[in-house]
Amino acid sequence: MEAVNWLLINGANAVLWLWGLVKSLLVGIFSALDTVLNPVLSPVLALLNPICTTIGDAVYAVLDLLPVWLGLTILSALMGIVMLVAFRYVSNQAAIGRAKDDIKANLLALKLYKDELRVTFQAQGRLLWAVLRLQRYILTPVLVMLVPMLLCLTQMGIRHQWRPLHPGEQTLIRMRLAQDAGNPIQVQLEPNAGVVTEVGAVPGGGELVWRIRGGEPGRHTLRFNTAGQVIEKELVVGTDFQRVSAARVGPNWTGQLFHPAERRLPGSGPVRSIEIVYPGVDSWIYGANWWVLYFFVISMGAALLLKPLFRVRF
Amino acid sequence: MSEGNDGITRRKFIRVAGASGVSSALYLYGGCRGVATRPGKGGRSAANGKKVIIIGIDGMDPRLCEKLMAAGELGNFARMRDAGGYHRLGSSIPPQSPVAWANFITGAGPGVHGIFDFIHRNPERQCAPYYAAAETIPALDGWEVGEHKIPLAFWPFNHQPAETVLRREGTPFWDYLDEAGIPAWFYDIPSNYPPSPSRYGHVCCLSGLGVPDLLGSYGTYQHFSEKTIVDRNEAGGLRKPLVFRNNVAKAKLIGPDNIYLQKPTATTVEFIIYRHPSEPTARIEFQDQTVVLKEGEWSDWCKVDFELQMPPFLPNESVSGICRFYLQEVHPDLTLYVTPINIDPSDPGGQKITEPANFITRLSDKLGLFYTTGFQEDHKALANRIFTDEEFRQQADYVLKERLNLLDYALEHYDDGVLFFYFSSTDLQAHMFWWDSDEKHPVRSADDAKKYANVISDLYKKMDNTVGNIARQYGDEATILVLSDHGFCNFRRQFNLNTWLRDNGYLNPPNAKSLLDPRRGRLVDWSRTKAYGMGLNGLYLNLAGREREGIVRSGERDALLNEIREKLLAVRDPADGRPVIVQVDRADQAYSGPNVFKAPDLIVGYHRGYRASWATTLGDLSKEVLSDNDSAWSADHCMATSQLPGVIFSNRAILRQNPSLVDLAPTILQEFGVEPPGTMTGGSLFTSAVTAGAG
């Protein structure tokens, strides 16, 4: 038993050490990639985000006439169809067809010649090759569709992930500061009908945090005065389904991607980001986190259902 | 704290060790089977629309009630009284809450249910004390791997995991209702932790008095302050120092012990406090949560996950608790109070505090987070001067607000059958605020004593309103019973029973300082000790053949008991000549039933104003037999049963003469046409008869 324990403990420690190493490597790689990609992607997103948000607003202006779950269902189904059509034109349908035919043929061979060892091995090899080919043919359209899909999903996210603050409801505003912002930094939140400040900014840990309550319903612009500079942040108070921008971020492409509704903050100022901790939308269909699952189920379902109609193979 | 499912079950083991689909499916199947369907909503129950609503108001005193009714301040109770629905209610011997509520639950005395005091002693370990109503049995065996010891509760190992068991015996009255298919709902029922199982699935129960916090105590606050120099563990709380650098301080919340370690140590969660350099505000950050508070503010409930470290090849376990932060002071010295870490009602893990187990999460889904410990009002924080009177009152008000929300839920989800709801506020606030005489209060000025005594009157008025609302809502549709387990009175002077025994030669040597704790000085010499005190009202003989080091022979027993009894009844307070003890019951005469052998030999009943001293309850002796009670805990009820009856109100005329707590269970059963069993000693309140004895 002692030996088993020793093996279990040291084996697990070795695995954990290796996993830690892999994690550090991955973090290093992504960090390096981010440094390279950010100067390119941040300005691109700064251009794309306002366009996408305008389109998103227009689409949801129509969907707002329906119950939220129905709107999400229709939108997901339509996006499934759009993806299906796009897939047809972006992918090599003939090659996909051939790979799928090969898969079928080799599966049949496995069934028919299960007593023939040589044929069985051959069929398995061919099957594997056909599956790999199929993956490769699918990868290209997936990569092509990834960017528009992400932009669409982030537009959906700013509507389904968070809900507006209810009047009287309490939350926090977090302002993350640049390392060279100076200590102490003075930031004043200007009075605004949309917000009741319960506790003024408490500094520490590289950020300032306010505790607020929702004021009058509406889409408000909060103004923060710091060192002669005015920084704005949108605040939404209300009880209905609306677009909510949880954070306004600096020139950082990942932040901009997930928070597309507001202009990016200037990179040279003392503020890196301003976040309002909005509550999540409470629904098992269209609410926080669940909407993504529901979207994939409906869009994939629609695509699979209409595959024969559009004569798409995947 | 250790709980029932602390061991690794086969299911769990398979799952954590890389479960297969089949094992996961089995696990889900097993989990779903545990969710019983409860009666009440949908479908007609065997109660056929009959309703009995019972409101338990702990410690509601008949004298104060009568005084307030006479002054016209309890209109709803007065209406019940005028219709014949009021009586003083005989309590238990002794009138302590766990004993009294167990009388209510079983319809029988302590001889049947086996709870004689808050504290019992184990004679096999001479006089080692333990909590009478529940006991945690540690894991007996386990897989020893590195620093860990993991119980594997499956074949071929079959290790016995740690388990908390209910020590209250006897059959609760709801078992008979359960069998008859009559739904019954209990909210905060005392003396029923862990909750007894419902065999037929007609009972829902949230345990009350007796439920511990995550540290396994009855409420351990944590207090962090720059004024505190070193860590201090005081009765009911932990004091920790805070050191700020650039207005930032780090501290640790203490959580439950990691019971998977061979030497269990407390788990901790680190938090950071950012103090505003000039404003009276601060920010607390922990586990991706942020709390921003002004001086004098309470936070909402916060969830805290304590990680139980496992061997490296198994994932760590976590236990979820909840707490509230109270920022007492920011400048010049930051002081932060943290409530006891309560079991998280939304994620209780292995802590079973409701029957069925998922009832607690159903409550939490509707009500959010709330206090789950049995003692919710933090009286220890006031007694240890962590709270001011006003701070304690605010905290207690919050508890009452939460409980009134729970009552709203209870009434909303109640169709028929039995609904029991318990309020602790009247008891725990009375312990701290009650004062009904012109004598000098132990810790308050005369004006403050009067001011805070009015808090209790106001509380009675709130209870009156609550009962009035229920009476208006249900009218004659329901039988309404409002009861208290005992009354209340000043606790002015404390009596050290062990010191008295020593001074009278029953406990030796004459310079003994403690029964158990060598740090206090000379321990008792058991070979020369005939009797000792343990608990709030218990006196035990050091009986040969029962106590490990017993010396009193059975032939001497009767004479010795009678001698001590006579002497105790003759004790007078040297300060003013008042009698100190008015009632001394012999267990063999006061009780009957299979558990009498656990009882103290004598039950000491103190006069109003007197109680067992703080030291004597756990076996410590003091210089003087009688001394002033100088604690903020200025009122009590652990005196003589005859001195502190409770109350019973009903919207129906009470015909029974001298009703007692043991009459409630038969009354409830008879309301539903269920014949009370022979073990119940009382009878229905609505028929004229006399209860033989409180028991």
GROMACS .gro file of C-alpha atoms in nm, chain B residues 110-111 114 116 120-121 539-540 546 557 587-588 591 595-603:
model
   22
  424PRO     CA    1  -3.717   1.403   2.914
  425GLY     CA    2  -3.734   1.046   3.039
  428GLY     CA    3  -3.354   1.188   2.659
  430PHE     CA    4  -3.231   1.687   3.023
  434HIS     CA    5  -2.495   1.622   2.929
  435ARG     CA    6  -2.194   1.439   3.065
  853LEU     CA    7  -2.636   1.780   3.985
  854TYR     CA    8  -2.485   1.430   3.959
  860ARG     CA    9  -2.180   0.447   3.673
  871ARG     CA   10  -2.772   0.715   4.716
  901ALA     CA   11  -3.480   1.250   3.850
  902ASP     CA   12  -3.624   0.918   3.962
  905TYR     CA   13  -3.912   1.158   3.510
  909ASN     CA   14  -3.379   0.748   2.917
  910VAL     CA   15  -3.401   0.838   3.284
  911PHE     CA   16  -3.058   0.680   3.332
  912LYS     CA   17  -2.904   0.975   3.142
  913ALA     CA   18  -3.061   1.233   3.374
  914PRO     CA   19  -2.883   1.430   3.644
  915ASP     CA   20  -2.967   1.289   3.985
  916LEU     CA   21  -3.103   1.621   4.101
  917ILE     CA   22  -3.243   1.906   3.894
   0.00000   0.00000   0.00000
